XYZ file of C-alpha atoms in Angstrom:
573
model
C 0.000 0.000 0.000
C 2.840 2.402 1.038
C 4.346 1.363 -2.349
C 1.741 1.918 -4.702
C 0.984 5.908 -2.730
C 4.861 6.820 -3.198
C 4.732 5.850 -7.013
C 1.761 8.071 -8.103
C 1.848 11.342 -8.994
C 3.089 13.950 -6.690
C 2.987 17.963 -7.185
C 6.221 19.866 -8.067
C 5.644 21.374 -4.138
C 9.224 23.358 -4.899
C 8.429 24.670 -7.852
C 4.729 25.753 -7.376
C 6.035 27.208 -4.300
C 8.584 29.708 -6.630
C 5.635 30.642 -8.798
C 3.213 31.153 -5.852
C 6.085 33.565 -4.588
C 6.028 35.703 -8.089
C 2.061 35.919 -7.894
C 2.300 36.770 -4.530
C 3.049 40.346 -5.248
C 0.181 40.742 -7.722
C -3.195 40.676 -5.762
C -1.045 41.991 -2.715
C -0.753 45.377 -4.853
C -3.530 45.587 -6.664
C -5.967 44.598 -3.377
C -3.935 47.483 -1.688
C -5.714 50.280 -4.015
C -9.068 49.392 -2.822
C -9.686 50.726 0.518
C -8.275 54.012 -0.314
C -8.928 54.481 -3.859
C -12.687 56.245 -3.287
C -10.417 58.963 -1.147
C -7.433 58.992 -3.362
C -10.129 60.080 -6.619
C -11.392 62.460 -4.361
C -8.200 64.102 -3.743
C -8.084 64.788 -7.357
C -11.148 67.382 -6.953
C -13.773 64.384 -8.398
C -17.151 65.312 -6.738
C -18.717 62.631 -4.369
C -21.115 61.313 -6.471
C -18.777 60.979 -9.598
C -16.384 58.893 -7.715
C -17.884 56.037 -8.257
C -18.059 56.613 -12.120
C -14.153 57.224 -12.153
C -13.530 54.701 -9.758
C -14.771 51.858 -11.886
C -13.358 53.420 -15.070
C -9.337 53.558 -13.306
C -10.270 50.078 -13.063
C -11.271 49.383 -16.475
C -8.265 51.358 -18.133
C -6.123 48.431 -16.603
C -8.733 45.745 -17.478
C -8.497 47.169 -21.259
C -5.195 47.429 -21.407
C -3.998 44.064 -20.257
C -6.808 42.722 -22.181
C -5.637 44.297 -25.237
C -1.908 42.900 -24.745
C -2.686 39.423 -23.066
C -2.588 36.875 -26.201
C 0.721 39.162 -27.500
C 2.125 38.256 -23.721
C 0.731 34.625 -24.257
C 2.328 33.923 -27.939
C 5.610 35.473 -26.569
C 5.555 33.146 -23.447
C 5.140 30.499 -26.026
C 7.942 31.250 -28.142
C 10.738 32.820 -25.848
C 9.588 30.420 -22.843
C 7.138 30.823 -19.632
C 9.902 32.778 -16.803
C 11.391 35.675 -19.195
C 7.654 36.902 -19.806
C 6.679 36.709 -15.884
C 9.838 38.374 -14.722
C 9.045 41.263 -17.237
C 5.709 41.634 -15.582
C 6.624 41.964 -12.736
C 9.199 44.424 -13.186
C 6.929 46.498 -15.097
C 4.267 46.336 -12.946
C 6.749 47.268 -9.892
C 7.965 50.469 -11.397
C 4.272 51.321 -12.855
C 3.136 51.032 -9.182
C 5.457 53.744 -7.951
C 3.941 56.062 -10.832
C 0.542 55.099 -9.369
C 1.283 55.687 -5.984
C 3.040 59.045 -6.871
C -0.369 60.356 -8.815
C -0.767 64.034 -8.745
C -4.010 63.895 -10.755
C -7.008 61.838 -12.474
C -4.631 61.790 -15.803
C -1.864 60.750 -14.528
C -3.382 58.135 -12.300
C -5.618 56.834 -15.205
C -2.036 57.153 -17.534
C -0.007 54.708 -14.835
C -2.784 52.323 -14.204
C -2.786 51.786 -18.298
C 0.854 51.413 -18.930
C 0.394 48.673 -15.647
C -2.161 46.824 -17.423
C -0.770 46.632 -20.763
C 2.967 45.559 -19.494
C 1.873 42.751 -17.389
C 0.234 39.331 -18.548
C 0.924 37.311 -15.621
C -2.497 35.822 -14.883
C -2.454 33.476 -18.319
C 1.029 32.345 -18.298
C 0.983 31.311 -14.580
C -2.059 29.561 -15.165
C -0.190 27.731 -18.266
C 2.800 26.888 -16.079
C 0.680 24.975 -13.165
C -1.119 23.015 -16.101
C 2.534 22.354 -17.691
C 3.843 21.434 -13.988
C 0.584 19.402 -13.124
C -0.695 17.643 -16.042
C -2.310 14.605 -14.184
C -6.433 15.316 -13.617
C -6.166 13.842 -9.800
C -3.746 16.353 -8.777
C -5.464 19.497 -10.772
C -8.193 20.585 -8.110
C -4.922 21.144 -5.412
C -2.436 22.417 -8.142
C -5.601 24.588 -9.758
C -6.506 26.131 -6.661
C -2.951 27.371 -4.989
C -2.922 30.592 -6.959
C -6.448 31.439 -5.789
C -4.969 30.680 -2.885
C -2.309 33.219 -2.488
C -4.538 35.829 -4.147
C -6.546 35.321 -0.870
C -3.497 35.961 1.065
C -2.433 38.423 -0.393
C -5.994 40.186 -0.224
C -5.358 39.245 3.696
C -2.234 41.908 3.857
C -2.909 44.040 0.513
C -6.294 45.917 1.687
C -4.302 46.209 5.061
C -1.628 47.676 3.386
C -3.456 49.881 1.764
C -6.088 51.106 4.253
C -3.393 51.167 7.271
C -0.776 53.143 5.386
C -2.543 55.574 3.002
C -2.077 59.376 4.146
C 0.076 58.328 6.649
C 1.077 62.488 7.583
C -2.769 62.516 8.303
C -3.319 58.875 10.158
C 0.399 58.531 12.311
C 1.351 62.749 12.799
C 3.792 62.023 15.426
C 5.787 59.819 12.895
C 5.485 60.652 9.088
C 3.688 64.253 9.877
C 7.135 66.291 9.140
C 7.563 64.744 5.990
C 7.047 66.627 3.209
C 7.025 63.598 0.728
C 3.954 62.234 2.424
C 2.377 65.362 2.392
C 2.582 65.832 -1.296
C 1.901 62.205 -2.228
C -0.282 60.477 0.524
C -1.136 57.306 -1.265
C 2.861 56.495 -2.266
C 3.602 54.321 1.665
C 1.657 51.749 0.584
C 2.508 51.089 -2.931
C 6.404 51.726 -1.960
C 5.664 48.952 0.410
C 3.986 46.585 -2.347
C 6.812 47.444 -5.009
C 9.496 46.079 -2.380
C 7.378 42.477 -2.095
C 7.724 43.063 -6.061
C 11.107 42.599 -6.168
C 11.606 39.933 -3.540
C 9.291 37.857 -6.092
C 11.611 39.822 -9.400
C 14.501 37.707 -7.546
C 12.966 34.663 -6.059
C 11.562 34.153 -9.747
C 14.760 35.314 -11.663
C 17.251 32.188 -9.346
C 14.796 29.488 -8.776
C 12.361 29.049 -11.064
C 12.243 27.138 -14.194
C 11.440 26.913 -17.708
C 8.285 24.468 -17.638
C 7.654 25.055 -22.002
C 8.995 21.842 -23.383
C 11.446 23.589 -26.484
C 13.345 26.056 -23.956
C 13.621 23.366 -20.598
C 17.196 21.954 -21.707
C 18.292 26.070 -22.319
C 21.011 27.766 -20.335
C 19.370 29.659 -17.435
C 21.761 32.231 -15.806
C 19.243 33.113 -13.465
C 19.258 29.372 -12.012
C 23.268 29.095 -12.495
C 23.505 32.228 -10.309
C 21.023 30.523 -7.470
C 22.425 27.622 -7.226
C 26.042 28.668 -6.604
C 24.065 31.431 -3.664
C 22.383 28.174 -1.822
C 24.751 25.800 -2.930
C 26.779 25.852 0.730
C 23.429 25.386 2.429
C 22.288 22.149 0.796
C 25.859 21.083 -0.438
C 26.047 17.882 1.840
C 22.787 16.546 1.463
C 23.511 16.796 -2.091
C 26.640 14.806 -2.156
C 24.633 12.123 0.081
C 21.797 11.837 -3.046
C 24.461 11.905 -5.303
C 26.422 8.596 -3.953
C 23.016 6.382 -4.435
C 23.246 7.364 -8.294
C 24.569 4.915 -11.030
C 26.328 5.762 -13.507
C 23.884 4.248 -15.528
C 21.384 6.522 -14.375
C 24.117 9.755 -14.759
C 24.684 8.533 -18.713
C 20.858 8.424 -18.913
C 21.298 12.572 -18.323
C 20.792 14.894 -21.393
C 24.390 16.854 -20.923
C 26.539 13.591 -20.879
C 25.229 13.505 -24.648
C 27.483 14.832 -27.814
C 26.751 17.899 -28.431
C 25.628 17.100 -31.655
C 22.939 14.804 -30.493
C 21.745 17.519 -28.032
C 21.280 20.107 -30.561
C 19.096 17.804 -32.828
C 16.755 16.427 -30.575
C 16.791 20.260 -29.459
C 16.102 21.366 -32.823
C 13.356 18.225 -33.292
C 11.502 19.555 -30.002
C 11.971 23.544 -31.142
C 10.061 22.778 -34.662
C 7.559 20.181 -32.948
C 6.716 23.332 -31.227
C 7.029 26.524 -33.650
C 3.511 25.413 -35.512
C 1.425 28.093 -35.845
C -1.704 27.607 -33.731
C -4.985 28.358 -35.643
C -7.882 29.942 -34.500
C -9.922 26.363 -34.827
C -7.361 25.091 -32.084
C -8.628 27.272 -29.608
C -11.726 28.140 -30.687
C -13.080 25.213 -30.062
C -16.725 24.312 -29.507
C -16.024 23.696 -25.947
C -13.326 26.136 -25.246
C -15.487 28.766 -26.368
C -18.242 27.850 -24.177
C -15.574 28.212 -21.170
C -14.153 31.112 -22.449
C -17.929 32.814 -22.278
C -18.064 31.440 -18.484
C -14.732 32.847 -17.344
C -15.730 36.265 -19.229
C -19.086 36.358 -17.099
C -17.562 35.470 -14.030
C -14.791 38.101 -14.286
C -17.234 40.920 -15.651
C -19.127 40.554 -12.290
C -17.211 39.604 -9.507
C -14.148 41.987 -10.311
C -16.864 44.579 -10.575
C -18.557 44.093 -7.192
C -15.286 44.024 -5.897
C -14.370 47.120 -7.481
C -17.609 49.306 -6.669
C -17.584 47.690 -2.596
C -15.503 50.188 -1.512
C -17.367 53.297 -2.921
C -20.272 52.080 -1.500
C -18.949 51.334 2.001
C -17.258 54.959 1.971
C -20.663 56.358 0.664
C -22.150 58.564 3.836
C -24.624 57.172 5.803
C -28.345 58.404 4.864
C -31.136 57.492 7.541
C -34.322 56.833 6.436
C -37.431 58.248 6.051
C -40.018 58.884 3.933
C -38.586 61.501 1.537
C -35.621 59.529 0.559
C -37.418 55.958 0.729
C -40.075 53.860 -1.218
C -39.571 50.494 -0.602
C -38.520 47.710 -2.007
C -36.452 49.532 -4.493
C -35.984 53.513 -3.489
C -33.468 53.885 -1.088
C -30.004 55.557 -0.790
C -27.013 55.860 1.561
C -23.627 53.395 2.387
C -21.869 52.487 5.194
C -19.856 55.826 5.114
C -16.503 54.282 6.289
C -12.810 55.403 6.134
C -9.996 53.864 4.083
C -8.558 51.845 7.369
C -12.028 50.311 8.732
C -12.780 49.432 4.820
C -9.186 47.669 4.896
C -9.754 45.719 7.769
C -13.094 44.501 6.137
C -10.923 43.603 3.600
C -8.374 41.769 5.404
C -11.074 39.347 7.449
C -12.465 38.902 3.637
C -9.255 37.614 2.731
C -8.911 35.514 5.383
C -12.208 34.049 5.119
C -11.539 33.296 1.262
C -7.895 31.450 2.138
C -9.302 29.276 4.848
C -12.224 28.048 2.493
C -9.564 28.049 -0.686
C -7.176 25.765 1.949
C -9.685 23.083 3.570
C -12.914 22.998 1.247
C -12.546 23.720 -1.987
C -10.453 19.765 -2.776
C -12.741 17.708 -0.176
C -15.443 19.578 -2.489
C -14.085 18.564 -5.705
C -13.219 15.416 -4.728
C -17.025 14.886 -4.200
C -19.150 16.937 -6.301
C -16.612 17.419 -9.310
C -15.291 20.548 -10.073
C -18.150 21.144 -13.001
C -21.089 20.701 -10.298
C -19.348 23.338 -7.551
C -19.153 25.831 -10.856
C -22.671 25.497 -11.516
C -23.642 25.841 -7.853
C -21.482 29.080 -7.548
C -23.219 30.561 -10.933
C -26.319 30.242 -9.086
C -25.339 31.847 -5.603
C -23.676 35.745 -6.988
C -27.494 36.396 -8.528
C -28.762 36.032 -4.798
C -25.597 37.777 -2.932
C -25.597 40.739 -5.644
C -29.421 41.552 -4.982
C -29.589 41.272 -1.160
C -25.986 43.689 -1.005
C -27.554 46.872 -1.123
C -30.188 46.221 1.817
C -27.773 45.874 4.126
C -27.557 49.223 4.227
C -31.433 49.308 5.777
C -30.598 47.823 8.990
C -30.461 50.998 11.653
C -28.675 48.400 14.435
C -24.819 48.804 13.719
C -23.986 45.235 15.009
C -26.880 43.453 13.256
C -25.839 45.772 9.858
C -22.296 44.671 10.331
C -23.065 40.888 10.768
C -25.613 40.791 7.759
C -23.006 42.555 5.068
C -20.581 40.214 6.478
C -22.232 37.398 6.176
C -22.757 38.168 2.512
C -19.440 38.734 2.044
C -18.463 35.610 3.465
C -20.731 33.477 1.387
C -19.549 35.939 -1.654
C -16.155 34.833 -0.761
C -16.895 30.920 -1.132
C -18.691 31.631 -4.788
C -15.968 33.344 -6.237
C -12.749 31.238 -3.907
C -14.479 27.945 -5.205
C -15.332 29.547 -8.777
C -12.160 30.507 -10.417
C -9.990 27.489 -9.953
C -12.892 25.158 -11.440
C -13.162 27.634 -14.447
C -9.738 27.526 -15.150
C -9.507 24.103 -14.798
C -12.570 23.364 -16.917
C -10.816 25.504 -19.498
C -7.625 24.228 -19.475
C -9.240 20.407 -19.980
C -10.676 21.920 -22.834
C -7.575 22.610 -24.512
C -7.118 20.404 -27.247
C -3.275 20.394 -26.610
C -0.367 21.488 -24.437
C 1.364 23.671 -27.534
C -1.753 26.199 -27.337
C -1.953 26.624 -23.314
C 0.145 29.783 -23.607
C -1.823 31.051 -26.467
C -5.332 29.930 -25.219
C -4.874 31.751 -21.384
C -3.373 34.998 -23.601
C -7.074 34.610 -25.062
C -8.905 34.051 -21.977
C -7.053 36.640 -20.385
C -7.907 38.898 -23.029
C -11.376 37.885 -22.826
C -11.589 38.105 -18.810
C -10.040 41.793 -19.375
C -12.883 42.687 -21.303
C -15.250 41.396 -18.939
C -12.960 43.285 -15.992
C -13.213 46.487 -17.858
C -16.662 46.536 -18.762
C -18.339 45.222 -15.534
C -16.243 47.946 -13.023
C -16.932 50.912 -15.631
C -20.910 50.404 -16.262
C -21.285 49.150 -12.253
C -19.644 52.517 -11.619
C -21.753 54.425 -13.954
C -24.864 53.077 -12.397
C -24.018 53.029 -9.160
C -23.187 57.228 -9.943
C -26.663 57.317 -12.070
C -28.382 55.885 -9.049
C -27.315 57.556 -6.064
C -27.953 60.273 -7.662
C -31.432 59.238 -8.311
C -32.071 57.896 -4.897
C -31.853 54.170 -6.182
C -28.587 52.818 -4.308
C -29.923 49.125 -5.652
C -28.944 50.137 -9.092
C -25.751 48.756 -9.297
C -26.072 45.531 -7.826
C -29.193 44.686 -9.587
C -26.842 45.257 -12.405
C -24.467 43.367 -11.573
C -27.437 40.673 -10.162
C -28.789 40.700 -13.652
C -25.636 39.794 -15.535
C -24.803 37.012 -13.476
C -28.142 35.514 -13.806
C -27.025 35.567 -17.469
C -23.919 34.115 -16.496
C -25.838 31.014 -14.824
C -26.511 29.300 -18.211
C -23.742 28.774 -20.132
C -22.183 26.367 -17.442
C -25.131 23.859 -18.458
C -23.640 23.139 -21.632
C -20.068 22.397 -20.840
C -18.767 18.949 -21.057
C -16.217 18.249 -18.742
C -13.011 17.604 -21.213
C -10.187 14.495 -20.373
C -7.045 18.300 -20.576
C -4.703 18.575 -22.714
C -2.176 15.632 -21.921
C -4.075 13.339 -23.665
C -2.619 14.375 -27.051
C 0.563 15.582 -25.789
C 0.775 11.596 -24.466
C -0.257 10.140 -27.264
C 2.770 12.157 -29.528
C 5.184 10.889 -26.884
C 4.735 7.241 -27.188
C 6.865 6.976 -30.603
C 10.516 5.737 -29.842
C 12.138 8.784 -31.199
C 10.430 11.253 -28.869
C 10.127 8.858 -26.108
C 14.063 9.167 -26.108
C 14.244 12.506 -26.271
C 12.157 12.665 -23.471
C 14.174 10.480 -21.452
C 17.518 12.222 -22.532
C 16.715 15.939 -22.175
C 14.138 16.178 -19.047
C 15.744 16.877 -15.981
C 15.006 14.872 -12.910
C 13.412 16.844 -9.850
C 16.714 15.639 -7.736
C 19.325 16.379 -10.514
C 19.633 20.158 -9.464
C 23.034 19.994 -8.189
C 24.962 21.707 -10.994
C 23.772 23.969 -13.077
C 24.844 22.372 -16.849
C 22.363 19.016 -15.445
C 25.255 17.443 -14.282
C 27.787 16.719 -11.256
C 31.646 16.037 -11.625
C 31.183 14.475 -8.160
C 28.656 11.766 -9.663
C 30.692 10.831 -12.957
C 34.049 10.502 -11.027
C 31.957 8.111 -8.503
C 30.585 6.190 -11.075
C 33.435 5.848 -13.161
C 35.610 4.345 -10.092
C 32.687 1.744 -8.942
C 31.500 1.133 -12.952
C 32.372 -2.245 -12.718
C 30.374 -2.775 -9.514
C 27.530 -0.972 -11.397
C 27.872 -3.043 -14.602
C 24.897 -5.518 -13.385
C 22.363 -2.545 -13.713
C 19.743 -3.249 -16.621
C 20.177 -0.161 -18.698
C 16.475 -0.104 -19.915
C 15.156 -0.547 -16.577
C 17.050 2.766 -15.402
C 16.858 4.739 -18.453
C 12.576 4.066 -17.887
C 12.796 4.751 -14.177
C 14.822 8.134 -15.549
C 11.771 8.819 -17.613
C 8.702 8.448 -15.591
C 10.513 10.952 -12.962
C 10.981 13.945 -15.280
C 10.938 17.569 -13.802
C 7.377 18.092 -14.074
C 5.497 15.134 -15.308
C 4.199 17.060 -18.359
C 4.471 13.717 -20.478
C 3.080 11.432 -18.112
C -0.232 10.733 -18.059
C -2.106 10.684 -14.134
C -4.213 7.920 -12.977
C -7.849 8.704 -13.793
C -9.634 10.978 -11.878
């Protein structure tokens, strides 16, 4: 039994680590804007009831922009590999932040937040990395659901960031109030705090994390060479204990002990297996176009009741009575919070969404499917978007507090739970592993659309209607489009991923070797060219002890333990 559980499939834990690390920085930044961002478009001499309106349309300026530059970012990630199109990203997003945080008015803000946008198209590629890591279906729901994961942690310490440290002359005098640079820009503390969790994951990303598309794996990476000789005295001895269990069979089995000649064929074979051009039928497939209309619906509202929750809770409070209220539908008035107490709101959202993200969401995959939680979650944002704006109704502060947050809880499992099963269900609709990068480009261009749109109308009508009296307007919006967004899900089919063609193009001979030759074994990270002078000199004294190996036995034991699995096919889910 013990057997059998060690030989199955395990996650790259290391490497999804790394690239949980890079994303890290992402919702951590971009969560940090929202407690303060009502106050920060004020400060640009907006009127109160147009914030709203230019709220949601600083958010769609990013939406657009990323949108209009995410399948470029995707076809480049598929050509010049996965980890030199993240680290751009994030450096561009790191230095657009300061801009942002440095925003003297609407213009520039608007300017910064575009520029962000369009130089960052993180979300797709990562998303094509975990399927290229984890390509077996009974690992997917845990491997799926990580980066929601650290989005929710980073929406723990990003809204606290952001609502803790904004005018901090104003909030902490007696420290920051002589400071002249927090006078004249008091929304830069908490990006300047962000961009410095930016380049912690620029660096962790730039030494330790690697290639995962198949044509650029066996490439020199100067970025690893340069982390492995920084950590190489802290793991240097349990390395040399590994490397004395190795045969040399097992070290000739490794791609750099090959001519070079043979390496730059098969590197050649793999390069052109890859450069294809993918067509529009590859992607636009009956099925992938279905998901693609999901994960458009489900980004167009959710982002967008994310994006106009903090106008409303920083909308005054209006009590009342019968000149400002016809019910069921006429009334007006928020919560008429600061930036901090709309942070820590925030931050016990976040929290909520990473302890449901941690213990539910696989127990609840395991047993309803991932298509069947979708479906359930389409059904549920209808319900939370309409009841939203009545919290507002309740006059006892402890009974208002406890019904918004109990929406927001429940709105936290929907959209925790909902994201991971879209992407998965769209990645198993991918007819192969050669269009991943290009498909989440498209999705991400098609989710930008749906992130632009949603925050800029919400934002108009939310303006329109508290204007109006009608406070309701926006989420019965928003309630209305996701009631459109509940029937789509009913005609997806639940696809067998990717792999399935990828393994069936591996089981020739020729690119079964190639596999075996140039894939790097998890273990085999102790020099940087793929191979250790320590091992060969080993084997080569003890080779005749090491003659009785059976050659095929190792070189298929070599195989089946490649970096990331991406040619093995998983037991059925």
């Amino acid at each position: 039994m013990t057997s059998h559980k060690n030989d199955g499939p395990k996650l790259p834990v290391q490497q999804l680590a790394i690239l949980a690390i890079a994303r890290f920085a992402e919702p951590l930044a971009l969560t940090s804007v929202f407690p303060y961002l009502p106050e920060m478009i004020a400060s640009f001499g907006v009127e109160k009831n147009e914030v709203a309106r230019w709220a949601g349309l600083t958010g769609a300026i990013f939406s657009i922009s990323q949108s209009c530059t995410a399948v470029a970012w995707g076809r480049a990630s598929d050509k010049f590999g996965r980890k030199p199109i993240i680290l751009i990203g994030l450096l561009s997003t790191m230095i657009c932040f300061l801009v942002w945080g440095m925003s003297t008015s609407l213009p520039m803000a608007i300017t910064a937040r575009a520029i962000m946008g369009s130089g960052n198209g993180n979300v797709g590629i990562i998303r094509t990395m975990v399927a290229e890591m984890v390509p077996e279906r009974v690992l997917q729901p845990k491997a799926f659901s990580l980066m929601p994961l650290v989005w929710s942690i980073g929406s723990v310490f990003g809204p606290a960031f952001g609502g803790f440290f904004a005018q901090p002359a104003k909030q902490f005098p007696n420290v920051f109030g002589n400071i002249e640079f927090f006078k004249t820009y008091p929304f830069a503390l908490p990006n300047i705090m962000a961009c410095c969790v930016f380049f912690i994951s620029f660096m962790t990303g730039l030494l330790f994390l690697k290639e995962t598309l198949e044509s650029k794996r066996n490439k020199r990476d100067w970025g690893l060479e340069l982390g492995e000789k920084l950590t190489r005295p802290f793991h240097r001895s349990k390395r040399t204990k590994n490397l004395r269990r190795r045969s040399f069979v097992d070290s000739e089995a490794s791609a750099p002990l090959l001519a070079q000649s043979a390496m730059s064929s098969s590197s050649s074979h793999l390069e052109s297996k890859h450069s294809d051009p993918v067509s529009m039928k590859d992607i636009f497939a009956p099925q992938t176009s279905i998901n693609l209309i999901c994960y458009t619906f489900l980004a167009l509202h959710s982002v967008a009741y994310d994006q106009v929750l903090p106008v409303f809770l920083n909308y005054p409070r209006v009590i009342p009575d019968e000149h400002n209220t016809s019910l069921p539908f006429k009334f007006t008035g928020g919560f008429g919070l600061s930036s901090d107490k709309i942070g820590t709101i925030y931050t016990v959202y976040g929290i909520s969404c990473g302890v449901i993200q941690f213990f539910l969401f696989p127990k609840l995959c395991a047993k309803f499917g991932v298509l069947g939680i979708y479906r359930f979650a389409t059904v549920v944002f209808p319900i939370i978007y309409f009841l939203t704006p009545y919290t507002v109704l309740v006059q006892d502060t402890t009974a208002r507090y406890i019904f918004f947050l109990t929406i927001m809880l429940v709105k936290g499992f929907v959209v925790i739970v909902a994201f991971p099963c879209t992407t998965i269900l769209l990645t198993n609709s991918a007819t192969s592993l050669r269009i991943l990068g290009t498909l989440n480009g498209v999705a991400t261009t098609f989710s930008g659309l749906g992130r632009a749109a949603g925050p800029a109308a919400a934002g108009a009508v939310f303006s329109w209607g508290v204007q109006r009296g009608y406070v309701i307007a926006a989420w019965w919006f928003l309630g209305l489009i996701a009631l459109m967004g509940t029937i789509p899900p009913w005609f997806i089919i639940e696809g067998d991923g990717p792999t399935a063609s990828s393994t069936a193009t591996s089981t020739s001979t020729s690119d079964g070797e190639e596999e075996s030759l140039l894939q790097r074994d998890d273990d085999d990270d102790s020099s940087v060219d793929g191979y250790d002078e320590v091992a060969v000199l080993e084997a080569l004294e003890g080779e005749e002890s090491e003659s009785e190996t059976e050659p095929g036995k190792e070189r298929k034991k070599r195989t089946t333990n490649g970096s990331y699995g991406t040619m093995n096919k998983g037991p059925a889910s």
